[in-house]
mmCIF file of C-alpha atoms and ligand atoms in Angstrom:
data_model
loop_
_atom_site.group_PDB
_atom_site.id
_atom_site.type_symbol
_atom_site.label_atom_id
_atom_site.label_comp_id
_atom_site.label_asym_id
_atom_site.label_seq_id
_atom_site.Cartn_x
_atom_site.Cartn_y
_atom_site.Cartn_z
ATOM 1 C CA UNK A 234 -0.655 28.322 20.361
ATOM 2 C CA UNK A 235 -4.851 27.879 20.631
ATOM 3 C CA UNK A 236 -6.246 26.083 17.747
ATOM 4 C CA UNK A 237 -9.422 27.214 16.848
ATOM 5 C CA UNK A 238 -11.791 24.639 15.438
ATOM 6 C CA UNK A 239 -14.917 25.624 13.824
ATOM 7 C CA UNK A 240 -17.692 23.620 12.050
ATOM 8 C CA UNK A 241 -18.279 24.930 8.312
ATOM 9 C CA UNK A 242 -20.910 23.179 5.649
ATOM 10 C CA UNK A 243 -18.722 21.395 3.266
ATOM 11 C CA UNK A 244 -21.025 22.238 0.408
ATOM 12 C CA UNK A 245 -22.227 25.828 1.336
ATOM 13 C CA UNK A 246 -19.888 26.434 3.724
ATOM 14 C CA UNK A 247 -20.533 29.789 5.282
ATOM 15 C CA UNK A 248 -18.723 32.812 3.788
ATOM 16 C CA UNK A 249 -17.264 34.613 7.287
ATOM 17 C CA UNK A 250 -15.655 31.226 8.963
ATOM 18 C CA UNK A 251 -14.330 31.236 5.348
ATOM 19 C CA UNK A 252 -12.757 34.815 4.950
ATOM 20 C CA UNK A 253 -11.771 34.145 8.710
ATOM 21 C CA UNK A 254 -9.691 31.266 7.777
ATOM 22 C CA UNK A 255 -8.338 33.230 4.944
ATOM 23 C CA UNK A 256 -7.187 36.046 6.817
ATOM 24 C CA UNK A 257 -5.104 33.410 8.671
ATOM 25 C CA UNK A 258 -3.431 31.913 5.459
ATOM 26 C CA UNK A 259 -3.051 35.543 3.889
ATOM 27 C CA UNK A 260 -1.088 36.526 7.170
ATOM 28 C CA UNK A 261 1.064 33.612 7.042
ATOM 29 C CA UNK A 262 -0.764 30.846 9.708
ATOM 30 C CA UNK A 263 -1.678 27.477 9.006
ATOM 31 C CA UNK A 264 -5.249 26.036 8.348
ATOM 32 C CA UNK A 265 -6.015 22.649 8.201
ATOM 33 C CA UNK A 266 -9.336 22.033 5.726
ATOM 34 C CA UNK A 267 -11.011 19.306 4.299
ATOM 35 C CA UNK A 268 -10.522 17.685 0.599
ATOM 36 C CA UNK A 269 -12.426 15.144 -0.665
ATOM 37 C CA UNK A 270 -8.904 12.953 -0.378
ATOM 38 C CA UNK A 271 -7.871 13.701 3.483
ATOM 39 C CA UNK A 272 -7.594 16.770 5.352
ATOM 40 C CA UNK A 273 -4.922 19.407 4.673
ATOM 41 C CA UNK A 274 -2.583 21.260 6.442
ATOM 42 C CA UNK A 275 -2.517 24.693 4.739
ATOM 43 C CA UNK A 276 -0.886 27.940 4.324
ATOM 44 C CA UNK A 277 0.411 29.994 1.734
ATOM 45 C CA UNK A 278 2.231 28.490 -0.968
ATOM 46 C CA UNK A 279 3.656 31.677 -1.973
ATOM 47 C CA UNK A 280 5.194 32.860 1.502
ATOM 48 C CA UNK A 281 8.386 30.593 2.309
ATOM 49 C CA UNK A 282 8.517 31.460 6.614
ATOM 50 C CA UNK A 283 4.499 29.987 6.472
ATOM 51 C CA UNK A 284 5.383 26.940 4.264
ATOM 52 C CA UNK A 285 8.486 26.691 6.831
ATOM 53 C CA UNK A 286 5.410 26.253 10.129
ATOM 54 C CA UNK A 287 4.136 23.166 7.969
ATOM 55 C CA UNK A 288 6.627 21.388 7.911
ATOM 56 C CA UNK A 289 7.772 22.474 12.148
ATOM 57 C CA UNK A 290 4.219 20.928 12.694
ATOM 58 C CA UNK A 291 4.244 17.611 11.136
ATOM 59 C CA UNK A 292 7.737 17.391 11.746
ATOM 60 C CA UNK A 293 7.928 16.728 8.114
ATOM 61 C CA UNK A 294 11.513 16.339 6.182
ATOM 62 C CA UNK A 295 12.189 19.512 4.656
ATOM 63 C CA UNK A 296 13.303 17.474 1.101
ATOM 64 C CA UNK A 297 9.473 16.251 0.763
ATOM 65 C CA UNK A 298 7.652 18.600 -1.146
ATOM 66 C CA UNK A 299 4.345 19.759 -0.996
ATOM 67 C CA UNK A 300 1.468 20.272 -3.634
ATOM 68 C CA UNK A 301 -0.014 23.388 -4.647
ATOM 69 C CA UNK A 302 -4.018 23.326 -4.118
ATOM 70 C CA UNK A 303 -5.245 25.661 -7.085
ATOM 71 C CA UNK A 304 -9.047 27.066 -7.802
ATOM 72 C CA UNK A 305 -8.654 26.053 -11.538
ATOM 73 C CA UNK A 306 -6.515 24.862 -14.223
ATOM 74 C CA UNK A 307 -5.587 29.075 -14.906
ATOM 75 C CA UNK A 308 -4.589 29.309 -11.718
ATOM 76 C CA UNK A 309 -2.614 26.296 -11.949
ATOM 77 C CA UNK A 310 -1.225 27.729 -14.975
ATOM 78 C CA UNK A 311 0.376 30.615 -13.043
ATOM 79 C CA UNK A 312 2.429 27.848 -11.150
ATOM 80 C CA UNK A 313 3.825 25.396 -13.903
ATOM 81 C CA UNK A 314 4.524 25.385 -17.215
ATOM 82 C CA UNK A 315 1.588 23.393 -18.622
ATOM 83 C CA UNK A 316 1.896 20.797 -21.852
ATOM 84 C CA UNK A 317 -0.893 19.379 -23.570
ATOM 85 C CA UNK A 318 -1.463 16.377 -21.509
ATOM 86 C CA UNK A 319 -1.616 17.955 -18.249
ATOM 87 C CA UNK A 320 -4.171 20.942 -19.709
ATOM 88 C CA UNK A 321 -6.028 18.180 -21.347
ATOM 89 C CA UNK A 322 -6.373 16.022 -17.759
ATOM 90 C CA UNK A 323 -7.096 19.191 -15.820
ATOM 91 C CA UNK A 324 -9.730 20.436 -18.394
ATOM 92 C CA UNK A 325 -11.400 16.802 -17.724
ATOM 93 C CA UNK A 326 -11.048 15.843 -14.572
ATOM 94 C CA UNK A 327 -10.470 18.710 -12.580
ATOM 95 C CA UNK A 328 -11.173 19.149 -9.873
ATOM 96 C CA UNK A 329 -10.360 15.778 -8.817
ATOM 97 C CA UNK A 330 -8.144 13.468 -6.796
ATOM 98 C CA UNK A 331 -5.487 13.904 -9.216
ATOM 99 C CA UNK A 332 -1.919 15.932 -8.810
ATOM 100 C CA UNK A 333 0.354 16.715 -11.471
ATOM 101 C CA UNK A 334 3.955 17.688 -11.224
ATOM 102 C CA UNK A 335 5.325 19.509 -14.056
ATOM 103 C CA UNK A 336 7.903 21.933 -14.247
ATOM 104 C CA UNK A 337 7.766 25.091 -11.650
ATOM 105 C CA UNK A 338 7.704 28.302 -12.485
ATOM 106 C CA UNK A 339 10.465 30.432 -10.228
ATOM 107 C CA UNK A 340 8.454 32.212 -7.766
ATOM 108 C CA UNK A 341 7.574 28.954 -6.150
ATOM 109 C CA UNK A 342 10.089 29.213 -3.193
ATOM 110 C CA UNK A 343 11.786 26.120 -2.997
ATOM 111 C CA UNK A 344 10.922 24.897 -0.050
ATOM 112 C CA UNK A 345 7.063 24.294 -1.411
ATOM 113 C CA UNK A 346 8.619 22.258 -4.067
ATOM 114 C CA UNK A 347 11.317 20.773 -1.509
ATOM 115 C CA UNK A 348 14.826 22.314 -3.796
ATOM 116 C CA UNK A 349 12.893 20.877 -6.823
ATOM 117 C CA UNK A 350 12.198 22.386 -9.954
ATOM 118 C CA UNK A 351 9.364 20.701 -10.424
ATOM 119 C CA UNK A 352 6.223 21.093 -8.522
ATOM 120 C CA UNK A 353 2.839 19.448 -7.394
ATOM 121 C CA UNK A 354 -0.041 21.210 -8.331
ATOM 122 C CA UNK A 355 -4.257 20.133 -7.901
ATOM 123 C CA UNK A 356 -7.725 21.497 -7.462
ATOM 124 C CA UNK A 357 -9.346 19.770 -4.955
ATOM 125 C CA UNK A 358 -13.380 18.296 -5.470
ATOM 126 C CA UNK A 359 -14.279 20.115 -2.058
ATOM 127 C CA UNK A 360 -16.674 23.161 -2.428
ATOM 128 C CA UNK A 361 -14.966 24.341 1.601
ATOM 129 C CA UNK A 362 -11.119 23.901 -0.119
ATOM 130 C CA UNK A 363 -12.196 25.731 -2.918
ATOM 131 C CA UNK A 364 -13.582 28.465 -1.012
ATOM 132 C CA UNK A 365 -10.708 29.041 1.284
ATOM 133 C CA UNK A 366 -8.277 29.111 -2.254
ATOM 134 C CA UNK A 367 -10.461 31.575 -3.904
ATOM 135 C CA UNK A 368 -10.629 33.980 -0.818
ATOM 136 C CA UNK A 369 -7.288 33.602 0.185
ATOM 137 C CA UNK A 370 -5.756 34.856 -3.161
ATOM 138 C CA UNK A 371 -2.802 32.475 -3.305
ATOM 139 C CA UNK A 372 -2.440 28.902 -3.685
ATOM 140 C CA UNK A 373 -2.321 27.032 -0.527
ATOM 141 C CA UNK A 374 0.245 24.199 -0.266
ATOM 142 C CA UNK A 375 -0.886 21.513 1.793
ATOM 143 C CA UNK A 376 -0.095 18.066 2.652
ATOM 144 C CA UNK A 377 -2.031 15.918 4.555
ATOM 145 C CA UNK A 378 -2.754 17.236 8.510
ATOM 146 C CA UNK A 379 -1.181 14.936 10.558
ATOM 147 C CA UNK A 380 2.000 14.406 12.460
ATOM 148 C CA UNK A 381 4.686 12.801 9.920
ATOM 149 C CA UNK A 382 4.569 9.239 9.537
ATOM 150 C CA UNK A 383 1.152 8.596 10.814
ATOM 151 C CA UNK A 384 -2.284 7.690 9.156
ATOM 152 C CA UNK A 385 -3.809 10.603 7.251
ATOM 153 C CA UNK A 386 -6.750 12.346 8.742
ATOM 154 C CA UNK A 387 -10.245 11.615 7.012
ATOM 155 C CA UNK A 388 -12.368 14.057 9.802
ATOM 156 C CA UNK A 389 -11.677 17.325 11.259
ATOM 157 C CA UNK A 390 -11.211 15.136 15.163
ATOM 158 C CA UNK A 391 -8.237 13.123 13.865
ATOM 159 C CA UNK A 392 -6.769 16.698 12.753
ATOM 160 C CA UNK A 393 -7.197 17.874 16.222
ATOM 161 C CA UNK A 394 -5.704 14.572 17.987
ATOM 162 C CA UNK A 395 -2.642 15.458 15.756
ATOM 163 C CA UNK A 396 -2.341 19.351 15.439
ATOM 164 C CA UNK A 397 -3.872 20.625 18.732
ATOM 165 C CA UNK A 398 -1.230 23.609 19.809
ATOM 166 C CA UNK A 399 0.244 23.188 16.506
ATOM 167 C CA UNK A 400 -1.598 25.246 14.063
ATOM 168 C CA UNK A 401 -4.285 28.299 13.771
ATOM 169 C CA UNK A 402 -7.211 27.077 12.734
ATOM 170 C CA UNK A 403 -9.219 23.526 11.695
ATOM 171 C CA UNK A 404 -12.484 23.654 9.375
ATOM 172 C CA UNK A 405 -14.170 21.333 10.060
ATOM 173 C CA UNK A 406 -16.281 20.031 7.763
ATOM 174 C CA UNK A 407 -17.093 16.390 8.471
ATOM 175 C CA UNK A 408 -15.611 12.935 7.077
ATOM 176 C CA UNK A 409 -14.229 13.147 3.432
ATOM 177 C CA UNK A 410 -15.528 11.482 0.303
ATOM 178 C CA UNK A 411 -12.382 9.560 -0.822
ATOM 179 C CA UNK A 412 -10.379 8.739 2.251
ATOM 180 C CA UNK A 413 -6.732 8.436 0.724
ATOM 181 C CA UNK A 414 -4.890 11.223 -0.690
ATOM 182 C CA UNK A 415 -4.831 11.962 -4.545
ATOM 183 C CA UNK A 416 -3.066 10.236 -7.427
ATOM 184 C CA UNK A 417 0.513 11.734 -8.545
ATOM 185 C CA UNK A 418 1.668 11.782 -12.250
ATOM 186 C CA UNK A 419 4.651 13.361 -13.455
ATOM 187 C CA UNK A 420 4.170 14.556 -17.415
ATOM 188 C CA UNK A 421 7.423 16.667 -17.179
ATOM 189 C CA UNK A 422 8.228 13.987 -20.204
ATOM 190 C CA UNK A 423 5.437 13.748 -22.252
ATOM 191 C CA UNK A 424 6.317 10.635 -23.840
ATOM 192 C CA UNK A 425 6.762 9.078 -20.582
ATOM 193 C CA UNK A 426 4.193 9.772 -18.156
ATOM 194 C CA UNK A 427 4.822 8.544 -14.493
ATOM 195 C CA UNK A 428 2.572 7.469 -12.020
ATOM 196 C CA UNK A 429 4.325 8.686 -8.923
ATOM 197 C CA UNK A 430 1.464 7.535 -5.877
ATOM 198 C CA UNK A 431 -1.796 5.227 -7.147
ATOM 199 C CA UNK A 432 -4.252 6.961 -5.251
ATOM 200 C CA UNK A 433 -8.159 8.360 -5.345
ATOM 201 C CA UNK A 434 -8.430 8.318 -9.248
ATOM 202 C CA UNK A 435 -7.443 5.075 -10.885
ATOM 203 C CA UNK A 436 -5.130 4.171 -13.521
ATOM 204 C CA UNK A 437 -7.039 3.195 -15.734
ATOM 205 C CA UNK A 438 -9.172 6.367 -15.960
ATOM 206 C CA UNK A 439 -5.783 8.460 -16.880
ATOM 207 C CA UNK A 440 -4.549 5.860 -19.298
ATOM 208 C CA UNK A 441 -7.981 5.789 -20.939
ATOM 209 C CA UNK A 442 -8.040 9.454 -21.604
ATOM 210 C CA UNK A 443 -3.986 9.654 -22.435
ATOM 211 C CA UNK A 444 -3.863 7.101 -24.695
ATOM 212 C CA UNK A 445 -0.952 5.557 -23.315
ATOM 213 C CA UNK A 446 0.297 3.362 -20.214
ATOM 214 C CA UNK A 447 1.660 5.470 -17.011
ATOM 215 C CA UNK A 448 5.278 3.633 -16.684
ATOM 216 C CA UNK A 449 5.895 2.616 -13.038
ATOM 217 C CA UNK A 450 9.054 4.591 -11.772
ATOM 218 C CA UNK A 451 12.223 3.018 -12.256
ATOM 219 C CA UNK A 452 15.325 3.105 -9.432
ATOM 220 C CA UNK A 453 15.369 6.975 -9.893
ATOM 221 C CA UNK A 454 11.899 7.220 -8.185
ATOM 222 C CA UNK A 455 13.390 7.694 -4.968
ATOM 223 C CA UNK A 456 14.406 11.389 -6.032
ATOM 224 C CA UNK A 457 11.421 12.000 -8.097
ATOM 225 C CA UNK A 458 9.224 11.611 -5.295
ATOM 226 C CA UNK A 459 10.840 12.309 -2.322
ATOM 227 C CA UNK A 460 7.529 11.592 0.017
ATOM 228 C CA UNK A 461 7.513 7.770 -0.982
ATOM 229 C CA UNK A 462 10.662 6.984 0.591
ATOM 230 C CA UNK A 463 9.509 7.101 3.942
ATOM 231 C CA UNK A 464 7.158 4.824 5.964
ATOM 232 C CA UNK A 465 3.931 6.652 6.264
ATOM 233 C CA UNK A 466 0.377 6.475 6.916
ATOM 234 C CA UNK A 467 0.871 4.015 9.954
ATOM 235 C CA UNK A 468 -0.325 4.168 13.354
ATOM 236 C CA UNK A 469 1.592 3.147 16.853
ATOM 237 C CA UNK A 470 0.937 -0.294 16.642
ATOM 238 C CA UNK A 471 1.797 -3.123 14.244
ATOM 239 C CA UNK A 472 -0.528 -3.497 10.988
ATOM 240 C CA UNK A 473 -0.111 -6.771 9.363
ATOM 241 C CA UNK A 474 -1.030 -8.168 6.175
ATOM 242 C CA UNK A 475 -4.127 -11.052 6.787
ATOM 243 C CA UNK A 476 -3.165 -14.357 5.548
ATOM 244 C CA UNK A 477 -5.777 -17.264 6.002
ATOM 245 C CA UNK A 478 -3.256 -19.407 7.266
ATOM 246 C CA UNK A 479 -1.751 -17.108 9.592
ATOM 247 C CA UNK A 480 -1.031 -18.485 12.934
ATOM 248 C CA UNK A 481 -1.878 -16.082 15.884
ATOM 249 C CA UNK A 482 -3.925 -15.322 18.959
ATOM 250 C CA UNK A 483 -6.725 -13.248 17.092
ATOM 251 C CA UNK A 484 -8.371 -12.220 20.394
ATOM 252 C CA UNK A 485 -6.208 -9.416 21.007
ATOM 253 C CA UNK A 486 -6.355 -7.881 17.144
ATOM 254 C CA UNK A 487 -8.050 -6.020 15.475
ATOM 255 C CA UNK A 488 -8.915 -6.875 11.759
ATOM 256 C CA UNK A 489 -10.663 -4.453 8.941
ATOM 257 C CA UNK A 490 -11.655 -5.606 5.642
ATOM 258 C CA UNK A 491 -14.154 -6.228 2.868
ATOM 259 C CA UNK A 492 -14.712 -10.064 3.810
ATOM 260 C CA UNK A 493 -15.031 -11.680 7.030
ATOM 261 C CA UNK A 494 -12.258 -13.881 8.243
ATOM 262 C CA UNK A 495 -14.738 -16.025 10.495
ATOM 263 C CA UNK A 496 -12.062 -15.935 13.207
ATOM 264 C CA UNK A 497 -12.493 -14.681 16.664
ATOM 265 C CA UNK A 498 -10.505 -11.155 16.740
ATOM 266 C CA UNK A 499 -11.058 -8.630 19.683
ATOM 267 C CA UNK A 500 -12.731 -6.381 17.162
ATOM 268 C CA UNK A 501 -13.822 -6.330 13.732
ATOM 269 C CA UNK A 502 -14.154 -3.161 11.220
ATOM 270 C CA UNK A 503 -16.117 -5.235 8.051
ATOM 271 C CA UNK A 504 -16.865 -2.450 4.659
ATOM 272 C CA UNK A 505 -19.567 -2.829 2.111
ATOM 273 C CA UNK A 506 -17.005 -2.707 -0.844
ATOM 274 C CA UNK A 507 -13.416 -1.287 -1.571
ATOM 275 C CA UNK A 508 -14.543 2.189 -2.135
ATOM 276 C CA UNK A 509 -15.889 1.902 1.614
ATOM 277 C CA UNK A 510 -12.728 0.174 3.088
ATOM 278 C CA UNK A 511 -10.498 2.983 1.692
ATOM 279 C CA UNK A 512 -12.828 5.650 3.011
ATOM 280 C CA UNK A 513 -13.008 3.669 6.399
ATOM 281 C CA UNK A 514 -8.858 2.816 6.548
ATOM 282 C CA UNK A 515 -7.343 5.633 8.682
ATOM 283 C CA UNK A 516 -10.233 6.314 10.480
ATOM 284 C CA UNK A 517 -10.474 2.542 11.455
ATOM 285 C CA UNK A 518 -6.297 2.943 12.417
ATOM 286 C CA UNK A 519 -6.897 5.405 14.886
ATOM 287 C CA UNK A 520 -9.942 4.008 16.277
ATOM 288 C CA UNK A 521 -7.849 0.370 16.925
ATOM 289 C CA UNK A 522 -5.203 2.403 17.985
ATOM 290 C CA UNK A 523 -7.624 4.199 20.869
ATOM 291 C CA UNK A 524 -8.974 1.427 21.839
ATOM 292 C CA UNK A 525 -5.379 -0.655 22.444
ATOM 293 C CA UNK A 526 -5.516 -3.696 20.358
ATOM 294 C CA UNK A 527 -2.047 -5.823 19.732
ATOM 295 C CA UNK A 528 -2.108 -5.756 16.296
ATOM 296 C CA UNK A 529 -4.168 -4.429 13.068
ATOM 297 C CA UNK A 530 -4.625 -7.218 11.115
ATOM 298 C CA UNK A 531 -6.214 -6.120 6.836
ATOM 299 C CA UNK A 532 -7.662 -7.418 4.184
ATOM 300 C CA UNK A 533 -5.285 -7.221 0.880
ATOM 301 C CA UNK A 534 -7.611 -5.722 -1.339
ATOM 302 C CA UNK A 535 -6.937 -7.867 -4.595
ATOM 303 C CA UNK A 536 -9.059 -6.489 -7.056
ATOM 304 C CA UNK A 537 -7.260 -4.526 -9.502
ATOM 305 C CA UNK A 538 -10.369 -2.174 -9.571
ATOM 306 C CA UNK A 539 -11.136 1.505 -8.520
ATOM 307 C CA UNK A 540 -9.228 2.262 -5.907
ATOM 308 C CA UNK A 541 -7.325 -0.971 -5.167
ATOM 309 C CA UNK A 542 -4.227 0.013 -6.263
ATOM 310 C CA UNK A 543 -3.826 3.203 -4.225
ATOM 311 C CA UNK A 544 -5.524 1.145 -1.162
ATOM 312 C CA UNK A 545 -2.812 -1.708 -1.625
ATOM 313 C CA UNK A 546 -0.033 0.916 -1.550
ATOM 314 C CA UNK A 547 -1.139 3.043 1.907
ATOM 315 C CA UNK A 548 -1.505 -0.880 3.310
ATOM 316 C CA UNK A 549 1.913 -1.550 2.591
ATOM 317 C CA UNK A 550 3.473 1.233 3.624
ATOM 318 C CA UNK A 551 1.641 1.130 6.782
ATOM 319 C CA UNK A 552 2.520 -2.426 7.609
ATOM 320 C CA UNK A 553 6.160 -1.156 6.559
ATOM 321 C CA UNK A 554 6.515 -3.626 3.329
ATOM 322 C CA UNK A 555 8.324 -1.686 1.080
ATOM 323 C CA UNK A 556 8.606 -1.570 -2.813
HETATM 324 P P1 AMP B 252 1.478 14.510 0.794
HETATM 325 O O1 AMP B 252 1.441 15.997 0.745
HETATM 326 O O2 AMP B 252 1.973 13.955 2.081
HETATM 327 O O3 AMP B 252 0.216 13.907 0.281
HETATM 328 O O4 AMP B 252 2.585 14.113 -0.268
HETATM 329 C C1 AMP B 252 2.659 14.740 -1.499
HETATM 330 C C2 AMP B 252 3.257 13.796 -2.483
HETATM 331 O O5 AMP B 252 3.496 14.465 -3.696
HETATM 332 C C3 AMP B 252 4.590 13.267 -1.974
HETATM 333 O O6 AMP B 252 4.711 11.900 -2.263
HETATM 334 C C4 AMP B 252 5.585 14.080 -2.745
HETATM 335 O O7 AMP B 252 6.807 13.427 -2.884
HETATM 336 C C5 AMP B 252 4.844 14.290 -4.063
HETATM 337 N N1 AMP B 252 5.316 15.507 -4.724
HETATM 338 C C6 AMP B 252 5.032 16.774 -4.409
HETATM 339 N N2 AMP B 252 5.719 17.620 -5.210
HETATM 340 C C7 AMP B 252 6.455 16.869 -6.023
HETATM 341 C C8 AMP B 252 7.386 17.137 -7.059
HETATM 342 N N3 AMP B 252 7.714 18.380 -7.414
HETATM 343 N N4 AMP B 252 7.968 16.101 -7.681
HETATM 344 C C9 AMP B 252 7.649 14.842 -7.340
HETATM 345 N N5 AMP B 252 6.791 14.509 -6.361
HETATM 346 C C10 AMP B 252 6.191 15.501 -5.725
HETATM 347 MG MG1 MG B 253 0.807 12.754 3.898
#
């Protein structure tokens, strides 16, 4: 298969590479296209044999489900049997780096909502994603455009390092805003809101507008969200946690972070703030992963602002701590 990369602007992006895209999702092919989270790995929601080539690609397990990328709350209405909290958080935030499962409506095949029957749904805060929903005329179910396991793309290259001979079609339209992918919260209880995945929109934003605390998931969480069992986000060599008194030959690493260690590592990746370092994470992965280092040595981001929390979790999953 020839994938066919073309450059679009994100924020006007031009109307035929859109429709030609479309035509591809509409005739069952896969399109990877930027959010403002990480880049996804489209096709139609809607059409089980094209949801089937997603997960052949990324050599994703078939039990992880995927989430529905809607236009609007409506349209996310056609998908999911709304309640009041999730049509009051989509009429606020959307779109936004937030994903709400709720319960599915029956022509979702089930293997976009992985045998569920519950299932993902969010409108992306990218003017090119929005485009290619509107003009395709069906949601597009996408999860992030890489190979299983490994970091998430942030630019249209890292899709193509991944997916080259894999899929149709790559829009490219430059880095992404947010860098990791989007928040999860599961309101099929109402009373009991979960936070499934800390991610681009924080906690404390949701809680604030809810009126209540999102309860952590308890043992169950495993089959509530499939996609956090597995180790993910991590590149080919070892990431480790950085520890001031940790006792190694630094000239071979590679270290990223917010603050400067003051030690001598073979290369250094330093961010302006946390927003920065989670924009900057997988990008910095693959770019110690070209260039061979030993080991990725990063910062743990302690701040229980912003982003923090969804930065700590893609850091331990990608040094393979576990929950
Ligand atoms: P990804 O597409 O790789 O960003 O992963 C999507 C995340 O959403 C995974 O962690 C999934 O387990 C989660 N997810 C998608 N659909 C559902 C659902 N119906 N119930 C619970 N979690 C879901
Ligand atoms: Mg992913």
């Amino acid at each position: 298969m020839i994938t066919i990369m073309r450059k679009v602007s994100t924020f006007n992006p031009e109307r035929k590479i859109i429709n030609e895209a479309a035509k591809i999702i509409t005739s069952g092919g896969l399109v990877a296209f930027p959010t403002e989270t990480v880049y996804g790995l489209g096709a139609d929601a809607l059409n089980p044999d094209a949801v089937r080539k997603i997960y052949a690609a990324k050599g994703r397990p078939s039990d992880n489900p995927l989430i529905l990328h809607v236009h609007s709350p409506e349209h996310a209405a056609q998908l999911v049997h709304m309640n009041a909290q999730a049509e009051r958080l989509a009429k606020i935030f959307w779109p936004a780096p937030l994903t709400l499962v709720l319960p599915a409506k029956p022509h979702i095949p089930l293997i976009t909502r992985g045998g569920l029957d519950t299932a993902a749904v969010r409108m992306p805060d990218n003017p090119t994603a929005l485009a290619l929903i509107e003009a395709s005329h069906t949601p597009i179910a996408a999860p992030s455009a890489n190979i299983s396991g490994r970091p998430s793309p942030t630019d249209a290259q890292s899709v193509f390092a991944d997916m080259d001979g894999r899929i149709d079609f790559i829009l490219d339209g430059g880095s992404v805003d947010i860098g990791i992918e989007s928040t999860v919260i599961d309101l099929t209880n109402h009373e009991k809101p979960l936070m499934l995945r800390p991610g681009g929109m924080s906690r404390e934003i949701i809680e604030n507008e809810l009126g209540l605390t999102l309860s952590v998931p308890g043992t169950d969480s495993a089959k509530r969200s499939p996609g956090t069992r597995y180790r993910h986000y991590a590149p080919s060599i070892p990431v480790r946690i950085w520890h001031e008194e940790s006792d190694i030959d630094t000239h071979t690493a590679g270290y990223m972070g917010v603050h400067d260690t003051h030690k001598n590592f073979g290369d250094v990746v330093l961010f302006d703030d946390f927003a920065n370092y989670a924009r900057g994470l997988f990008a910095g992965f693959r770019k110690f992963e070209r260039e061979g280092v030993s080991c990725i040595f990063v910062e743990w981001p302690e701040s229980n602002s912003g982003i923090c929390e969804g930065l700590r979790d893609r850091i331990k999953r990608a040094a393979g701590c576990y929950v």
